[in-house]
PDB file of C-alpha atoms in Angstrom:
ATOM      1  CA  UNK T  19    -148.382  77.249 133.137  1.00  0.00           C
ATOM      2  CA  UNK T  20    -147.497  77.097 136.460  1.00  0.00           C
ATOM      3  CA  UNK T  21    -148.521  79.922 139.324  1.00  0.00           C
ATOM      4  CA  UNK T  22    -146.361  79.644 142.540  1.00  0.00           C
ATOM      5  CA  UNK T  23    -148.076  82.132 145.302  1.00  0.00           C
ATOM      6  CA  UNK T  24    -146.197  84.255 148.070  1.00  0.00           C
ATOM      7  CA  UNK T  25    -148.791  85.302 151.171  1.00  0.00           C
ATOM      8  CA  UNK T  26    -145.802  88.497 150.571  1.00  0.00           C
ATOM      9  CA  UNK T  27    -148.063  89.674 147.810  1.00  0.00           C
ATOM     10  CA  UNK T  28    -146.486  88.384 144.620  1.00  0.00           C
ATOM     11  CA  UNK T  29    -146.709  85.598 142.541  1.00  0.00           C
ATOM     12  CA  UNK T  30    -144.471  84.224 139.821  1.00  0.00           C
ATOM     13  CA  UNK T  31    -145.187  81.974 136.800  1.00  0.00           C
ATOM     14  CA  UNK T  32    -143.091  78.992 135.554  1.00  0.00           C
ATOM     15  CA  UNK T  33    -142.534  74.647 136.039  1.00  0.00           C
ATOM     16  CA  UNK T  34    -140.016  76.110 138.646  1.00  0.00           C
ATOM     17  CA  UNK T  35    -141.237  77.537 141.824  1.00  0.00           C
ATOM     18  CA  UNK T  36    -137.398  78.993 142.403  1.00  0.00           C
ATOM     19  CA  UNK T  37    -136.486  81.281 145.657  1.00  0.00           C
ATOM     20  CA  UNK T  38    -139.215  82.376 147.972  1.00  0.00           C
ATOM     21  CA  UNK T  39    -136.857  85.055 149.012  1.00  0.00           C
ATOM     22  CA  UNK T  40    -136.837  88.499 146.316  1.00  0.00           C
ATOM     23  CA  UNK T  41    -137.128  91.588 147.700  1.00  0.00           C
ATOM     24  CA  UNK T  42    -136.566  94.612 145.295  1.00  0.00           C
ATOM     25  CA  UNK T  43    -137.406  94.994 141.400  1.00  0.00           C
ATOM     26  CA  UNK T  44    -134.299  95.989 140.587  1.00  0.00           C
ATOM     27  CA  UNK T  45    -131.933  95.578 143.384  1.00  0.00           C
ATOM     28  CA  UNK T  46    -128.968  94.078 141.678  1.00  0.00           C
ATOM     29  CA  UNK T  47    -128.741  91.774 144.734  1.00  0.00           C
ATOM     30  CA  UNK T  48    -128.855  88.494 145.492  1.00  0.00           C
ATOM     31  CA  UNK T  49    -132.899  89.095 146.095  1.00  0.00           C
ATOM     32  CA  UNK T  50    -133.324  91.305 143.484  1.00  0.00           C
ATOM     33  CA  UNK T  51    -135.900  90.491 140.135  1.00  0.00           C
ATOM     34  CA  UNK T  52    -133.106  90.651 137.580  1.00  0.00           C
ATOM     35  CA  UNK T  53    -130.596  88.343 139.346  1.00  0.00           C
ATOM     36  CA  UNK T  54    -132.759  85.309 139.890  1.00  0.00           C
ATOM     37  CA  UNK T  55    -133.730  84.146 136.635  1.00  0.00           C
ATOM     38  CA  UNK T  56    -135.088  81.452 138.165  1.00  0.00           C
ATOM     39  CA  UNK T  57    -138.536  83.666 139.731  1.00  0.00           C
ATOM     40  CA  UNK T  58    -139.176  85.721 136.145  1.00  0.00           C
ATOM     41  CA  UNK T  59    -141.957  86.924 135.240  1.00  0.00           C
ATOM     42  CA  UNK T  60    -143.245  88.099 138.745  1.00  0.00           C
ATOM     43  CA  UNK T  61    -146.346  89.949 139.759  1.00  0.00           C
ATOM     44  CA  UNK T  62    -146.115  91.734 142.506  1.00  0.00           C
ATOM     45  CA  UNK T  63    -149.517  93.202 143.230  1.00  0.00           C
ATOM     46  CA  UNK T  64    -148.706  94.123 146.898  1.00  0.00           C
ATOM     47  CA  UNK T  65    -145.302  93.127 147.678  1.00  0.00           C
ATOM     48  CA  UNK T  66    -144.583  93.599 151.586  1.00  0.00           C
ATOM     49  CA  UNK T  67    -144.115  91.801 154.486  1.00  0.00           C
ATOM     50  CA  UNK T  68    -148.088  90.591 155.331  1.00  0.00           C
ATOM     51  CA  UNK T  69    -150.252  87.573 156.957  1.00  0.00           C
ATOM     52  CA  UNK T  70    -153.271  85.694 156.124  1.00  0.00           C
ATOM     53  CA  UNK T  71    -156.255  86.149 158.441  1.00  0.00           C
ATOM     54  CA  UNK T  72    -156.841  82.476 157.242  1.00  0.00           C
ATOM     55  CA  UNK T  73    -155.430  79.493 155.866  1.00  0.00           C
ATOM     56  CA  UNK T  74    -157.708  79.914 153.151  1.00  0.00           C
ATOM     57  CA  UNK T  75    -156.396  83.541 152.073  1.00  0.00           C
ATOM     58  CA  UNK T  76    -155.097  82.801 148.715  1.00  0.00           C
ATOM     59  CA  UNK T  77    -157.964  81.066 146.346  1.00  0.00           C
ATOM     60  CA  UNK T  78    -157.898  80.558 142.558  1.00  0.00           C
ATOM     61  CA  UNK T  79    -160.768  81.077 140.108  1.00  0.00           C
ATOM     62  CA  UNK T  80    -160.594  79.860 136.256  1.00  0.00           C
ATOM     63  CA  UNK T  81    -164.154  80.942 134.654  1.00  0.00           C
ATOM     64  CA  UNK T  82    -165.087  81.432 130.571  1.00  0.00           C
ATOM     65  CA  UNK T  83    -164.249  79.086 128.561  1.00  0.00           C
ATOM     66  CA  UNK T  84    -161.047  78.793 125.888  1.00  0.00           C
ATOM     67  CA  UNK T  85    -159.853  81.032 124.002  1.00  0.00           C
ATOM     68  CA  UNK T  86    -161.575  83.493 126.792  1.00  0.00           C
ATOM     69  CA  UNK T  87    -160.744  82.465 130.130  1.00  0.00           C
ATOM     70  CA  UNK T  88    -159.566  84.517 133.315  1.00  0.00           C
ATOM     71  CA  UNK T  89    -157.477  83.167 135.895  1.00  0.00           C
ATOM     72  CA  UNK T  90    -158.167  84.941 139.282  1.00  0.00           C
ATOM     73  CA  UNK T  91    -155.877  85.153 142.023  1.00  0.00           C
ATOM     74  CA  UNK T  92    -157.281  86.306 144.995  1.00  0.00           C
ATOM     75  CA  UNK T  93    -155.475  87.499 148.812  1.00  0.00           C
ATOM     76  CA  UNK T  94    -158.045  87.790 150.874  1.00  0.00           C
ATOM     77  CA  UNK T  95    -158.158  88.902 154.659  1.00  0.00           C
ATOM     78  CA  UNK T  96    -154.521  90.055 154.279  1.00  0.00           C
ATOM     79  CA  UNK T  97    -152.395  92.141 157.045  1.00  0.00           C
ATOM     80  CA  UNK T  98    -150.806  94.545 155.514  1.00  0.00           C
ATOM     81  CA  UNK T  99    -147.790  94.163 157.410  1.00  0.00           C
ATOM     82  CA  UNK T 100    -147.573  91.483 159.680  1.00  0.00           C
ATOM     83  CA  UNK T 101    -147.798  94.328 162.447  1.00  0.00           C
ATOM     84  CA  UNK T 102    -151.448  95.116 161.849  1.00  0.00           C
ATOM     85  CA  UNK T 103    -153.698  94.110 164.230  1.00  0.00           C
ATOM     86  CA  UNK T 104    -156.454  92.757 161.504  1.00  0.00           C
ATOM     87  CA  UNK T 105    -156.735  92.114 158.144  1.00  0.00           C
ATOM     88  CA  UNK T 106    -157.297  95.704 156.284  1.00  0.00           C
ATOM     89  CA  UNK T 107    -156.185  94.777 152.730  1.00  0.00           C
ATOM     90  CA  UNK T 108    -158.413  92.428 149.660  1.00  0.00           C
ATOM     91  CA  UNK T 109    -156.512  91.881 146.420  1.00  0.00           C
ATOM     92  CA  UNK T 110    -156.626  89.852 143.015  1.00  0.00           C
ATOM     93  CA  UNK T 111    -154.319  89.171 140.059  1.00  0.00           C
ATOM     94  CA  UNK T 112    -156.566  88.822 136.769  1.00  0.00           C
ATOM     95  CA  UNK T 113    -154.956  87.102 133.694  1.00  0.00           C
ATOM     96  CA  UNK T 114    -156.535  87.130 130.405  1.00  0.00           C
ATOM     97  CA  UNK T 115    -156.227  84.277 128.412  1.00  0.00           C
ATOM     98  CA  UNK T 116    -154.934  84.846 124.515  1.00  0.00           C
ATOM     99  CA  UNK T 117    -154.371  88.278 125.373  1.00  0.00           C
ATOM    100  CA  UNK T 118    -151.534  90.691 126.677  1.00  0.00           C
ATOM    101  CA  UNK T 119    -153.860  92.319 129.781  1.00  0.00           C
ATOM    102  CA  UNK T 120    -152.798  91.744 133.102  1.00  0.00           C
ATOM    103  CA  UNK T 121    -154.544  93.268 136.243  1.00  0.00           C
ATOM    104  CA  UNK T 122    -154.621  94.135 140.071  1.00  0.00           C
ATOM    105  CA  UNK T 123    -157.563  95.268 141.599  1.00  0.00           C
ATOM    106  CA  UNK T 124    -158.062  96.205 145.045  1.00  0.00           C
ATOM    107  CA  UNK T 125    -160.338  95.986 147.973  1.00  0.00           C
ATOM    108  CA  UNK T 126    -160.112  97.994 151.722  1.00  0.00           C
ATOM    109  CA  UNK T 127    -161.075  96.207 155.014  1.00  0.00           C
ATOM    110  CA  UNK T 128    -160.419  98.864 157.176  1.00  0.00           C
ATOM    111  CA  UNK T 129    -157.544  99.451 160.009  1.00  0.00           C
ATOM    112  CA  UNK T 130    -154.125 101.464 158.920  1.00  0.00           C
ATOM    113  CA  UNK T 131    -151.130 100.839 157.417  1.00  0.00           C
ATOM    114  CA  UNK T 132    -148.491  99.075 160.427  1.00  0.00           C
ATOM    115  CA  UNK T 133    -145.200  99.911 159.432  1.00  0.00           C
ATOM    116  CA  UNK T 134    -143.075  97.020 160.505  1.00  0.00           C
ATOM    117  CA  UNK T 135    -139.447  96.359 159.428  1.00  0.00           C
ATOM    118  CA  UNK T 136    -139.725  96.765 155.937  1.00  0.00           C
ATOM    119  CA  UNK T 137    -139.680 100.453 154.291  1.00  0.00           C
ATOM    120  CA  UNK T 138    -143.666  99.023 152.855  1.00  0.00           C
ATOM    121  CA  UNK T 139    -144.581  97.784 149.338  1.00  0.00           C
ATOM    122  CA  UNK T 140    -143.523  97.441 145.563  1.00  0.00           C
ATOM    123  CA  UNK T 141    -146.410  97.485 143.085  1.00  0.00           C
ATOM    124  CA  UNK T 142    -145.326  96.369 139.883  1.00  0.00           C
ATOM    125  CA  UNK T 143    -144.048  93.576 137.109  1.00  0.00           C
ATOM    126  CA  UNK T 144    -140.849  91.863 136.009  1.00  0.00           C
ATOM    127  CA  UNK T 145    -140.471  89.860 132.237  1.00  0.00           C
ATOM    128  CA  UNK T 146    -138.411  86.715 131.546  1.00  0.00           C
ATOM    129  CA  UNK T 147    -136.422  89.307 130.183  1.00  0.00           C
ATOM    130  CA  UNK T 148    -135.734  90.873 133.392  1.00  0.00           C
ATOM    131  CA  UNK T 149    -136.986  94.326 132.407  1.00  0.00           C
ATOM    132  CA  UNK T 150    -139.097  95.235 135.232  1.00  0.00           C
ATOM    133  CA  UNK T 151    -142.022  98.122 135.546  1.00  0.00           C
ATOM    134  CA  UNK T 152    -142.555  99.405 139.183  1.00  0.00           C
ATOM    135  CA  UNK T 153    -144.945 101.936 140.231  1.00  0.00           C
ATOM    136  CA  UNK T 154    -143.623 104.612 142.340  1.00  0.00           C
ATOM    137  CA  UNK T 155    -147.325 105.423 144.509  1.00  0.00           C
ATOM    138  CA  UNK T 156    -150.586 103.776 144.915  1.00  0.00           C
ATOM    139  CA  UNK T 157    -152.327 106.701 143.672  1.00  0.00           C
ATOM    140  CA  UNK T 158    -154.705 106.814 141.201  1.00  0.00           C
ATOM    141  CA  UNK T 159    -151.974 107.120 138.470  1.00  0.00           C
ATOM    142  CA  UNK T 160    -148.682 106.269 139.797  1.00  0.00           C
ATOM    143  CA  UNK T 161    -145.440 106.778 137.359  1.00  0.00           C
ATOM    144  CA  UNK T 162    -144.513 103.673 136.423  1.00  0.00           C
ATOM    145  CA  UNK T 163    -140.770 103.561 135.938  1.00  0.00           C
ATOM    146  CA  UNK T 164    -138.414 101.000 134.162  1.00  0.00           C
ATOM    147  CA  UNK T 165    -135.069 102.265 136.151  1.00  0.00           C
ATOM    148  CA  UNK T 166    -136.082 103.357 139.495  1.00  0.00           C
ATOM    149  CA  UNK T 167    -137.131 100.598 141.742  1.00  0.00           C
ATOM    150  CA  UNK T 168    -139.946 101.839 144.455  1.00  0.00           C
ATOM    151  CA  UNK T 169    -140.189  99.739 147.762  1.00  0.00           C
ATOM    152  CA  UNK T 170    -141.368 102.347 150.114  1.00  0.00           C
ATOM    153  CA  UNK T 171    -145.167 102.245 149.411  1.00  0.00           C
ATOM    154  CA  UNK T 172    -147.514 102.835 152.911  1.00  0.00           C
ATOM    155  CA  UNK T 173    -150.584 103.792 151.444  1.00  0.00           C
ATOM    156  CA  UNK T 174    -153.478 101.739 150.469  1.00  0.00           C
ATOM    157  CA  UNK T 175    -154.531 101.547 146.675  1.00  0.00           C
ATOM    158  CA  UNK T 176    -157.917 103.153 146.622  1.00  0.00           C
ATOM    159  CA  UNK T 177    -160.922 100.786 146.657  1.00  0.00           C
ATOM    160  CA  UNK T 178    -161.546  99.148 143.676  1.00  0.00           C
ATOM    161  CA  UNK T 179    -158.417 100.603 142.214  1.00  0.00           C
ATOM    162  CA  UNK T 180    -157.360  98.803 139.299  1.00  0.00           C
ATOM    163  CA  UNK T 181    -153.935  98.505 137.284  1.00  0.00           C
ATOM    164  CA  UNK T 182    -153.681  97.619 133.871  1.00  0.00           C
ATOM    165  CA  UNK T 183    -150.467  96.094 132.814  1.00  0.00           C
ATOM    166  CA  UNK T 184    -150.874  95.255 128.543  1.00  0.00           C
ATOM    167  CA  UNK T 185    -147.605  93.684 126.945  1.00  0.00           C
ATOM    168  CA  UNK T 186    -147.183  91.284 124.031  1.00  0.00           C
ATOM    169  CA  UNK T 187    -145.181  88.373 126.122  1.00  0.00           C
ATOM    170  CA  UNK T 188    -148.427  88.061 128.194  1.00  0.00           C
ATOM    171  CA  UNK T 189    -150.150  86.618 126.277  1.00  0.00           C
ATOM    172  CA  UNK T 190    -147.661  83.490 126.244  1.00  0.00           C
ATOM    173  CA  UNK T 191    -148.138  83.298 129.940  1.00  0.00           C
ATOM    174  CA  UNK T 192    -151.785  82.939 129.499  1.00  0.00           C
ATOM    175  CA  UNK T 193    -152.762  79.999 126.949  1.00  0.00           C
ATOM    176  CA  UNK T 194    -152.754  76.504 127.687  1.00  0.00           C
ATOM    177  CA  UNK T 195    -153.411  74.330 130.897  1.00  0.00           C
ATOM    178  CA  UNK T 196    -153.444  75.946 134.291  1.00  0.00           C
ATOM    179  CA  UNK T 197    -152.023  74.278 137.182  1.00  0.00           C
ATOM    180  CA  UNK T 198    -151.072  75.793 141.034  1.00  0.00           C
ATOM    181  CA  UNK T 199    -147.796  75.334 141.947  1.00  0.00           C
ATOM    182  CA  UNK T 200    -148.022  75.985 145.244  1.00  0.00           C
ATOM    183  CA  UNK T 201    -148.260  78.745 148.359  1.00  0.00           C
ATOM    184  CA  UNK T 202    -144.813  80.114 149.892  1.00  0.00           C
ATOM    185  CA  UNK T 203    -145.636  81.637 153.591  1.00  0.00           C
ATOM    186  CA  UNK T 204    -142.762  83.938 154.500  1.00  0.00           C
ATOM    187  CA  UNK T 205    -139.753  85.490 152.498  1.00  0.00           C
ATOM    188  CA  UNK T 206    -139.919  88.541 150.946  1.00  0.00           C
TER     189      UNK T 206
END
């Protein structure tokens, strides 16, 4: 399996890296999740206009061994929008191997929320299928909806929050070789 990375805070899986350029889960345009078949599945653990603090703010982590392993995405030193003034944002993407868990957990440097030119985040999953889950909050619990997309997120994720995402196609994403695919600066 192939990972292709977005410093935008999402990630998609696939031998095709596709368009660096989605914007909403379920848009229905040009950008959207379910019209570019090309980007599905993507995680978007904090999808919003940012910057790396560093060229080294996206690192990858494979420990256990098989059937076991976790693949660890990790965004550090992020600006949560490209506004801020310093990093003030930490995230990972955890996938289980041989299971159907997926997870984002979060980590606070500090600093505010910059609103910028984009209405702020989306927090959420889309399938090969297209269906697409997308919290509406970075609360604690957030509704997760399958019909109302949710871009508009300005609040950090509470530190150490995590969100479990469990689903059977998962665990097809998970076995077998991993390989990087590459890091997209820019798009949304």
């Amino acid at each position: 399996t192939h990972i292709h990375v977005s410093t935008n805070g999402w990630l998609t899986l696939g031998t095709s890296a596709g368009s660096n350029n989605i914007s909403a889960l379920n848009t229905g345009t040009q950008n959207g999740f379910t019209t570019i078949p090309d980007n599905l599945p993507v995680i978007a653990p904090l999808w919003d206009n940012q910057a790396l603090s560093s060229t080294t703010g996206i690192s990858y982590l494979k420990t256990g061994t098989t059937p076991n392993q976790i693949m660890t995405i990790q965004y550090s030193n992020v600006k949560w929008t490209t506004n801020a003034s310093s990093a003030n944002v930490e995230f990972q993407v955890l996938f289980y191997e041989n299971t159907s868990k997926l997870e984002f957990i979060y980590h606070r440097l500090g600093g505010a929320y910059v609103a910028d030119a984009s209405n702020g985040a989306s927090i959420g999953i889309a399938t090969t299928s297209g269906a697409y889950l997308n919290f509406n909050s970075s609360d604690s619990i957030p509704v997760a909806s399958t019909t109302v997309s949710t871009d508009t997120i300005t609040t950090f994720p509470a530190e150490g929050q995590i969100y479990t995402f469990i689903r059977p196609e998962y665990s097809t994403w998970m076995n077998g070789d991993w390989n990087t695919g590459g890091i997209w600066s820019g798009g949304n």
